[in-house]
C-alpha cells in the first residue's frame, strides 16, 4: 500500500524557483516538501558558466549554483524528496499528488516549479557540444561570443530576438531557417533584415556541428539546403538553437488554466493559478524572461503567497 503524507506545502521542481520557494517557506515554518522531479536542479544543471546570477564576482558553474541552492533549502528545514509527480488531483483540498515511487502526498498548498525545456534539434553533435559552444539561451551565453561568429537556428520571435541580442557581442550572426519566411512579428523581422551584422539563410537546416574535443569547442556548422539537399560547412564559434520551449505541464493539463504553448496562467503580478492555493513560479509560467534570477524571484513570491493563504485560512497548524 502506498504511503500517504499530509503537508502544508508541497513544491514540485528543484530549479531556482523551487529552491527559492523552499527557502522562504521553510523559514516561514511551513515545513515544505520539495519533490525534485525529472531533471533535479533544472536547466542550470545542463549549462556551464554562469555570469549573470547576482552575488558572484567570479564566473560560477550552473550545477554548482544549483547544489548551493538545494543545500540552502535543506539547511533551513526543507524535506527534499527524490521523486517525480505523475498525477495530481486539484479538484479539492488537500490537493492529492501521486508520485513515481507510489508515495501519495496531500498538500494544503502547492507551488509548481516544473520549469520548461528548450527544444533541441536532436543531433548527436548538438548534445555533445551543449554548454561548449551550443546553447539555447543567448541572454545567458551571448557574452562569451565577443568578436566571434555565431549561427542562430529558428524563425520565431525567440530566434529573431536572440539574433538581434547576439549582435551586441558577435562579429557576425547567421540566422538559418528551414523555410523561406519567418513566423516572427514583422517589426522584429524588419529590425533583423536591416542589421548589418546579420545574414539570413532561408531554406536551410543544421545538419551537423563540427568541433574539437580537448577542450570541447565548436568550429563549424554543416548547413543543408532543404530545397536542393546540398550541404556546406561554415566556420562558426557558437550555435544558438532557438526553436521553442516546452513547459513541463502535462500533469496539469485540463486541471489548470494554461496560456498558448502550455505555460501555466497566473493572475498578473502574482503567482496564483486559477485554483486558490495552487501557485506557479519560474519557467513553467514564464515564456518571456526565462532567467534563473527571475525564476528565483517568482519562487519567493509564491512562498509568500502560500504563507498568506494558509494564515488567512488558519490552516497552518491543521496538517500533520
Ligand atoms: P515558435 O514561435 O514556436 O517558433 C519556433 C521556430 O523554430 C519556428 O520558426 C519553427 O519553424 C522553428 N523550428 C521548430 N522546430 C524546428 C526544427 N526541428 N528544425 C528547425 N526549425 C525548427 O517558438 P518561439 O520563437 O520560442 O516563440 C514561442 C512563443 O513565445 C511564441 O508565441 C512567441 O510569439 C512568444 N515569444 C514572444 C516574444 C515577444 O513577444 N517579444 C519573444 C519570444 C517569444 P517553422 O516556422 O518552419 O515552424
Short mmCIF file of C-alpha atoms and ligand atoms in Angstrom, two decimals:
data_model
loop_
_atom_site.label_atom_id
_atom_site.label_comp_id
_atom_site.label_asym_id
_atom_site.label_seq_id
_atom_site.Cartn_x
_atom_site.Cartn_y
_atom_site.Cartn_z
CA UNK A 1 0.00 0.00 0.00
CA UNK A 2 1.24 3.49 -0.82
CA UNK A 3 2.30 5.81 1.94
CA UNK A 4 0.17 8.96 2.34
CA UNK A 5 1.71 12.08 3.88
CA UNK A 6 -0.10 15.32 4.61
CA UNK A 7 1.90 18.55 4.17
CA UNK A 8 1.16 22.24 4.49
CA UNK A 9 3.07 22.92 1.30
CA UNK A 10 4.45 20.76 -1.47
CA UNK A 11 6.80 22.32 -4.02
CA UNK A 12 7.26 20.47 -7.30
CA UNK A 13 10.59 21.08 -9.05
CA UNK A 14 14.09 21.84 -7.85
CA UNK A 15 15.35 24.63 -10.12
CA UNK A 16 15.89 28.21 -8.91
CA UNK A 17 12.12 28.78 -8.49
CA UNK A 18 11.55 25.61 -6.45
CA UNK A 19 14.61 26.05 -4.24
CA UNK A 20 13.85 29.71 -3.53
CA UNK A 21 10.21 28.89 -2.73
CA UNK A 22 11.51 26.19 -0.36
CA UNK A 23 13.95 28.56 1.38
CA UNK A 24 11.24 31.15 2.04
CA UNK A 25 8.61 28.60 3.01
CA UNK A 26 10.91 26.73 5.39
CA UNK A 27 11.87 29.97 7.10
CA UNK A 28 8.14 30.73 7.46
CA UNK A 29 7.79 27.39 9.31
CA UNK A 30 5.66 25.79 6.60
CA UNK A 31 7.81 22.60 6.72
CA UNK A 32 7.83 22.37 2.90
CA UNK A 33 8.28 19.17 0.97
CA UNK A 34 10.22 19.65 -2.26
CA UNK A 35 9.81 16.93 -4.88
CA UNK A 36 12.87 17.17 -7.09
CA UNK A 37 11.48 15.99 -10.42
CA UNK A 38 12.94 14.56 -13.60
CA UNK A 39 15.92 16.89 -14.00
CA UNK A 40 16.98 17.62 -10.43
CA UNK A 41 18.31 21.18 -10.27
CA UNK A 42 16.60 22.19 -13.50
CA UNK A 43 18.06 23.74 -16.63
CA UNK A 44 21.08 25.26 -14.87
CA UNK A 45 22.46 21.78 -14.35
CA UNK A 46 22.97 21.46 -18.12
CA UNK A 47 24.77 24.78 -18.53
CA UNK A 48 28.36 25.55 -17.66
CA UNK A 49 29.48 29.14 -16.96
CA UNK A 50 27.01 31.44 -15.22
CA UNK A 51 27.98 35.08 -15.10
CA UNK A 52 24.65 36.85 -14.62
CA UNK A 53 23.39 35.46 -11.33
CA UNK A 54 23.91 38.27 -8.80
CA UNK A 55 26.24 37.81 -5.86
CA UNK A 56 29.25 36.22 -7.54
CA UNK A 57 32.11 38.34 -8.86
CA UNK A 58 33.74 35.29 -10.48
CA UNK A 59 32.20 33.07 -13.14
CA UNK A 60 30.38 30.19 -11.47
CA UNK A 61 29.14 26.86 -12.77
CA UNK A 62 25.41 26.19 -13.21
CA UNK A 63 25.43 22.76 -11.49
CA UNK A 64 27.38 24.21 -8.54
CA UNK A 65 24.87 27.06 -8.16
CA UNK A 66 22.01 24.57 -8.01
CA UNK A 67 23.84 22.42 -5.44
CA UNK A 68 24.19 25.54 -3.28
CA UNK A 69 20.51 26.48 -3.65
CA UNK A 70 19.37 22.99 -2.73
CA UNK A 71 21.78 22.81 0.21
CA UNK A 72 20.43 26.14 1.47
CA UNK A 73 16.82 24.91 1.14
CA UNK A 74 17.72 21.76 3.06
CA UNK A 75 19.69 23.69 5.68
CA UNK A 76 16.69 25.85 6.61
CA UNK A 77 14.43 22.84 7.00
CA UNK A 78 13.04 21.70 3.64
CA UNK A 79 12.46 17.99 3.20
CA UNK A 80 13.78 17.13 -0.26
CA UNK A 81 12.33 14.07 -1.91
CA UNK A 82 13.83 12.31 -4.92
CA UNK A 83 10.68 11.54 -6.86
CA UNK A 84 8.54 12.54 -9.83
CA UNK A 85 4.91 13.65 -9.65
CA UNK A 86 2.95 11.51 -12.09
CA UNK A 87 -0.61 12.73 -11.46
CA UNK A 88 -2.43 15.39 -9.49
CA UNK A 89 -5.97 15.79 -8.23
CA UNK A 90 -6.58 19.50 -7.73
CA UNK A 91 -10.39 19.24 -7.58
CA UNK A 92 -10.46 19.66 -3.80
CA UNK A 93 -8.18 20.46 -0.88
CA UNK A 94 -5.99 19.00 0.29
CA UNK A 95 -4.61 18.53 -3.20
CA UNK A 96 -3.57 14.96 -3.92
CA UNK A 97 -0.32 14.11 -5.69
CA UNK A 98 0.79 10.67 -6.83
CA UNK A 99 4.46 10.02 -7.48
CA UNK A 100 6.53 7.58 -9.47
CA UNK A 101 7.59 5.72 -6.31
CA UNK A 102 3.98 5.13 -5.26
CA UNK A 103 4.08 7.72 -2.49
CA UNK A 104 0.96 9.89 -2.17
CA UNK A 105 1.09 13.46 -0.90
CA UNK A 106 -1.78 15.51 0.44
CA UNK A 107 -0.93 19.19 0.15
CA UNK A 108 -2.78 22.15 1.64
CA UNK A 109 -0.95 24.37 -0.83
CA UNK A 110 1.07 23.62 -3.91
CA UNK A 111 3.83 25.53 -5.72
CA UNK A 112 4.50 24.28 -9.23
CA UNK A 113 8.05 24.98 -10.42
CA UNK A 114 8.44 22.24 -13.00
CA UNK A 115 10.17 24.55 -15.49
CA UNK A 116 10.43 24.30 -19.24
CA UNK A 117 12.81 22.54 -21.55
CA UNK A 118 14.39 24.13 -24.58
CA UNK A 119 13.57 22.17 -27.70
CA UNK A 120 16.62 20.71 -29.41
CA UNK A 121 17.12 19.51 -32.94
CA UNK A 122 18.12 16.03 -31.83
CA UNK A 123 21.57 15.91 -33.43
CA UNK A 124 24.20 13.83 -31.66
CA UNK A 125 26.76 16.62 -32.13
CA UNK A 126 24.33 19.15 -30.65
CA UNK A 127 24.21 17.13 -27.45
CA UNK A 128 27.99 16.62 -27.44
CA UNK A 129 28.71 20.38 -27.54
CA UNK A 130 25.88 21.56 -25.27
CA UNK A 131 27.44 24.08 -22.91
CA UNK A 132 30.62 24.11 -25.03
CA UNK A 133 29.53 26.22 -28.00
CA UNK A 134 25.93 25.04 -28.32
CA UNK A 135 23.35 26.95 -26.33
CA UNK A 136 19.61 27.55 -26.18
CA UNK A 137 19.89 30.88 -24.36
CA UNK A 138 21.52 33.95 -25.87
CA UNK A 139 20.87 36.04 -22.75
CA UNK A 140 22.81 33.50 -20.71
CA UNK A 141 25.69 32.78 -23.08
CA UNK A 142 25.89 35.59 -25.66
CA UNK A 143 28.54 37.41 -23.67
CA UNK A 144 31.01 34.58 -24.31
CA UNK A 145 30.95 35.28 -28.06
CA UNK A 146 32.53 38.73 -28.22
CA UNK A 147 34.06 39.24 -31.67
CA UNK A 148 33.06 35.71 -32.74
CA UNK A 149 30.77 34.30 -35.41
CA UNK A 150 27.59 32.51 -34.43
CA UNK A 151 24.62 30.75 -36.00
CA UNK A 152 21.04 31.01 -34.74
CA UNK A 153 18.58 28.26 -35.72
CA UNK A 154 14.85 29.12 -35.90
CA UNK A 155 12.35 31.51 -37.37
CA UNK A 156 10.10 32.58 -34.48
CA UNK A 157 10.22 35.58 -32.16
CA UNK A 158 12.81 33.92 -29.94
CA UNK A 159 15.22 33.25 -32.82
CA UNK A 160 14.93 36.79 -34.16
CA UNK A 161 15.26 38.39 -30.72
CA UNK A 162 18.23 36.19 -29.87
CA UNK A 163 19.92 37.06 -33.17
CA UNK A 164 19.45 40.79 -32.52
CA UNK A 165 20.72 40.40 -28.95
CA UNK A 166 23.78 38.48 -30.14
CA UNK A 167 24.82 41.39 -32.39
CA UNK A 168 25.87 43.15 -29.16
CA UNK A 169 28.75 40.69 -28.94
CA UNK A 170 29.29 38.64 -32.07
CA UNK A 171 31.03 39.96 -35.17
CA UNK A 172 28.57 38.09 -37.39
CA UNK A 173 25.23 36.35 -36.78
CA UNK A 174 23.83 33.96 -39.37
CA UNK A 175 20.19 33.02 -38.90
CA UNK A 176 19.22 29.78 -40.56
CA UNK A 177 15.58 28.90 -41.06
CA UNK A 178 14.09 25.78 -42.60
CA UNK A 179 11.51 27.75 -44.63
CA UNK A 180 11.63 30.94 -46.71
CA UNK A 181 9.73 33.16 -44.29
CA UNK A 182 9.85 33.84 -40.58
CA UNK A 183 6.92 33.43 -38.24
CA UNK A 184 8.33 36.20 -36.01
CA UNK A 185 6.50 39.54 -35.70
CA UNK A 186 7.01 41.94 -38.64
CA UNK A 187 8.63 44.66 -36.56
CA UNK A 188 11.28 42.23 -35.30
CA UNK A 189 11.87 40.92 -38.81
CA UNK A 190 12.42 44.44 -40.12
CA UNK A 191 14.98 45.13 -37.42
CA UNK A 192 16.72 41.89 -38.25
CA UNK A 193 16.82 42.47 -42.03
CA UNK A 194 18.26 45.96 -41.52
CA UNK A 195 21.05 44.85 -39.21
CA UNK A 196 24.47 44.95 -40.92
CA UNK A 197 25.87 42.09 -38.79
CA UNK A 198 23.04 39.65 -39.57
CA UNK A 199 22.80 37.33 -42.55
CA UNK A 200 19.68 35.19 -43.13
CA UNK A 201 19.92 31.83 -44.87
CA UNK A 202 16.47 30.64 -45.99
CA UNK A 203 15.53 27.01 -46.65
CA UNK A 204 18.45 25.90 -44.56
CA UNK A 205 18.74 23.44 -41.71
CA UNK A 206 21.53 22.48 -39.39
CA UNK A 207 22.71 19.05 -40.49
CA UNK A 208 25.66 18.68 -38.10
CA UNK A 209 28.09 20.54 -35.84
CA UNK A 210 31.82 20.15 -36.10
CA UNK A 211 34.29 20.86 -33.33
CA UNK A 212 37.32 19.82 -31.38
CA UNK A 213 37.35 17.61 -28.32
CA UNK A 214 40.07 18.81 -25.94
CA UNK A 215 38.79 21.19 -24.73
CA UNK A 216 35.36 20.74 -26.33
CA UNK A 217 34.58 23.65 -28.66
CA UNK A 218 32.55 24.28 -31.80
CA UNK A 219 34.38 25.08 -35.02
CA UNK A 220 31.71 24.78 -37.71
CA UNK A 221 28.12 24.28 -38.76
CA UNK A 222 27.16 21.89 -41.52
CA UNK A 223 24.22 23.55 -43.31
CA UNK A 224 21.85 21.70 -45.59
CA UNK A 225 19.69 23.41 -48.19
CA UNK A 226 16.18 22.00 -47.66
CA UNK A 227 15.29 22.52 -51.34
CA UNK A 228 18.37 21.02 -53.02
CA UNK A 229 19.79 18.83 -50.24
CA UNK A 230 23.25 20.34 -50.80
CA UNK A 231 25.45 20.73 -47.75
CA UNK A 232 28.13 23.24 -46.90
CA UNK A 233 30.28 23.73 -43.81
CA UNK A 234 30.68 27.25 -42.46
CA UNK A 235 33.20 28.20 -39.78
CA UNK A 236 31.45 29.37 -36.57
CA UNK A 237 32.29 29.55 -32.88
CA UNK A 238 28.82 29.16 -31.44
CA UNK A 239 25.38 27.80 -32.28
CA UNK A 240 22.18 29.01 -30.66
CA UNK A 241 19.18 26.74 -31.06
CA UNK A 242 16.01 28.83 -30.75
CA UNK A 243 13.21 26.57 -31.92
CA UNK A 244 10.94 26.99 -28.90
CA UNK A 245 10.45 25.68 -25.36
CA UNK A 246 8.13 23.10 -23.85
CA UNK A 247 6.86 23.78 -20.33
CA UNK A 248 6.56 20.68 -18.12
CA UNK A 249 2.83 20.89 -17.52
CA UNK A 250 1.46 17.61 -18.89
CA UNK A 251 0.38 16.53 -15.38
CA UNK A 252 -1.79 19.66 -15.04
CA UNK A 253 -3.48 19.56 -18.45
CA UNK A 254 -7.21 20.30 -18.13
CA UNK A 255 -6.69 20.90 -14.40
CA UNK A 256 -5.19 24.39 -14.51
CA UNK A 257 -5.68 27.26 -16.94
CA UNK A 258 -2.84 27.48 -19.46
CA UNK A 259 -1.55 30.01 -21.95
CA UNK A 260 -0.87 29.01 -25.57
CA UNK A 261 2.09 26.63 -25.60
CA UNK A 262 1.07 25.02 -22.30
CA UNK A 263 2.52 27.61 -19.89
CA UNK A 264 0.52 27.90 -16.64
CA UNK A 265 -1.59 31.02 -16.42
CA UNK A 266 -1.20 33.17 -13.31
CA UNK A 267 -3.02 36.29 -12.17
CA UNK A 268 -0.89 39.29 -13.31
CA UNK A 269 1.56 40.46 -10.67
CA UNK A 270 1.13 37.24 -8.63
CA UNK A 271 1.92 33.54 -8.89
CA UNK A 272 -1.68 32.45 -8.28
CA UNK A 273 -3.18 29.99 -10.75
CA UNK A 274 -6.93 29.74 -11.25
CA UNK A 275 -7.17 27.34 -8.27
CA UNK A 276 -6.82 29.03 -4.85
CA UNK A 277 -3.81 27.56 -3.03
CA UNK A 278 -2.01 26.48 -6.21
CA UNK A 279 0.87 28.69 -7.35
CA UNK A 280 3.20 28.58 -10.34
CA UNK A 281 6.70 30.06 -10.44
CA UNK A 282 9.59 30.17 -12.89
CA UNK A 283 9.76 28.97 -16.47
CA UNK A 284 6.62 26.83 -16.11
CA UNK A 285 4.63 30.08 -16.29
CA UNK A 286 7.17 32.49 -17.79
CA UNK A 287 7.50 32.42 -21.57
CA UNK A 288 9.14 35.85 -21.69
CA UNK A 289 12.12 36.24 -19.34
CA UNK A 290 13.17 32.63 -18.60
CA UNK A 291 16.07 33.63 -16.35
CA UNK A 292 17.35 31.91 -13.18
CA UNK A 293 17.07 35.14 -11.24
CA UNK A 294 13.50 35.86 -12.37
CA UNK A 295 12.54 32.27 -11.57
CA UNK A 296 14.06 32.65 -8.10
CA UNK A 297 12.09 35.88 -7.63
CA UNK A 298 8.86 34.17 -8.58
CA UNK A 299 9.65 31.28 -6.22
CA UNK A 300 9.95 33.80 -3.40
CA UNK A 301 6.62 35.39 -4.38
CA UNK A 302 4.89 32.01 -4.47
CA UNK A 303 6.12 31.05 -0.98
CA UNK A 304 4.96 34.37 0.46
CA UNK A 305 1.58 33.97 -1.23
CA UNK A 306 1.19 30.39 0.04
CA UNK A 307 2.11 31.52 3.54
CA UNK A 308 -0.51 34.31 3.46
CA UNK A 309 -3.11 31.95 2.05
CA UNK A 310 -2.55 29.43 4.86
CA UNK A 311 -2.50 32.15 7.50
CA UNK A 312 -5.77 33.59 6.21
CA UNK A 313 -7.42 30.20 6.19
CA UNK A 314 -5.94 29.46 9.58
CA UNK A 315 -4.67 26.15 8.26
CA UNK A 316 -1.02 26.45 9.08
CA UNK A 317 -1.42 24.19 12.10
CA UNK A 318 -4.00 21.82 10.61
CA UNK A 319 -1.75 19.46 8.70
CA UNK A 320 0.48 16.87 10.36
P1 LIG B 1 7.93 29.39 -32.11
O1 LIG B 1 7.15 30.63 -32.37
O2 LIG B 1 7.22 28.10 -31.96
O3 LIG B 1 8.99 29.27 -33.31
C1 LIG B 1 9.83 28.19 -33.40
C2 LIG B 1 10.64 28.34 -34.68
O4 LIG B 1 11.57 27.28 -34.73
C3 LIG B 1 9.78 28.29 -35.94
O5 LIG B 1 10.24 29.22 -36.86
C4 LIG B 1 10.00 26.86 -36.42
O6 LIG B 1 9.99 26.74 -37.83
C5 LIG B 1 11.39 26.57 -35.96
N1 LIG B 1 11.55 25.14 -35.68
C6 LIG B 1 10.81 24.36 -34.85
N2 LIG B 1 11.28 23.11 -34.84
C7 LIG B 1 12.33 23.09 -35.70
C8 LIG B 1 13.21 22.08 -36.14
N3 LIG B 1 13.13 20.82 -35.68
N4 LIG B 1 14.16 22.42 -37.03
C9 LIG B 1 14.28 23.68 -37.49
N5 LIG B 1 13.47 24.68 -37.11
C10 LIG B 1 12.50 24.39 -36.23
O7 LIG B 1 8.87 29.50 -30.80
P2 LIG B 1 9.48 30.80 -30.12
O8 LIG B 1 10.10 31.67 -31.12
O9 LIG B 1 10.32 30.31 -28.99
O10 LIG B 1 8.22 31.53 -29.50
C11 LIG B 1 7.36 30.82 -28.61
C12 LIG B 1 6.21 31.75 -28.19
O11 LIG B 1 6.72 32.79 -27.38
C13 LIG B 1 5.55 32.40 -29.39
O12 LIG B 1 4.18 32.54 -29.13
C14 LIG B 1 6.22 33.73 -29.46
O13 LIG B 1 5.44 34.73 -30.09
C15 LIG B 1 6.43 34.04 -27.97
N6 LIG B 1 7.56 34.96 -27.81
C16 LIG B 1 7.27 36.29 -27.76
C17 LIG B 1 8.29 37.20 -27.64
C18 LIG B 1 7.94 38.65 -27.60
O14 LIG B 1 6.75 38.97 -27.63
N7 LIG B 1 8.89 39.54 -27.53
C19 LIG B 1 9.63 36.79 -27.57
C20 LIG B 1 9.90 35.41 -27.64
C21 LIG B 1 8.84 34.51 -27.77
P3 LIG B 1 8.67 26.90 -38.68
O15 LIG B 1 8.40 28.37 -38.72
O16 LIG B 1 9.02 26.33 -40.01
O17 LIG B 1 7.61 26.13 -37.97
#
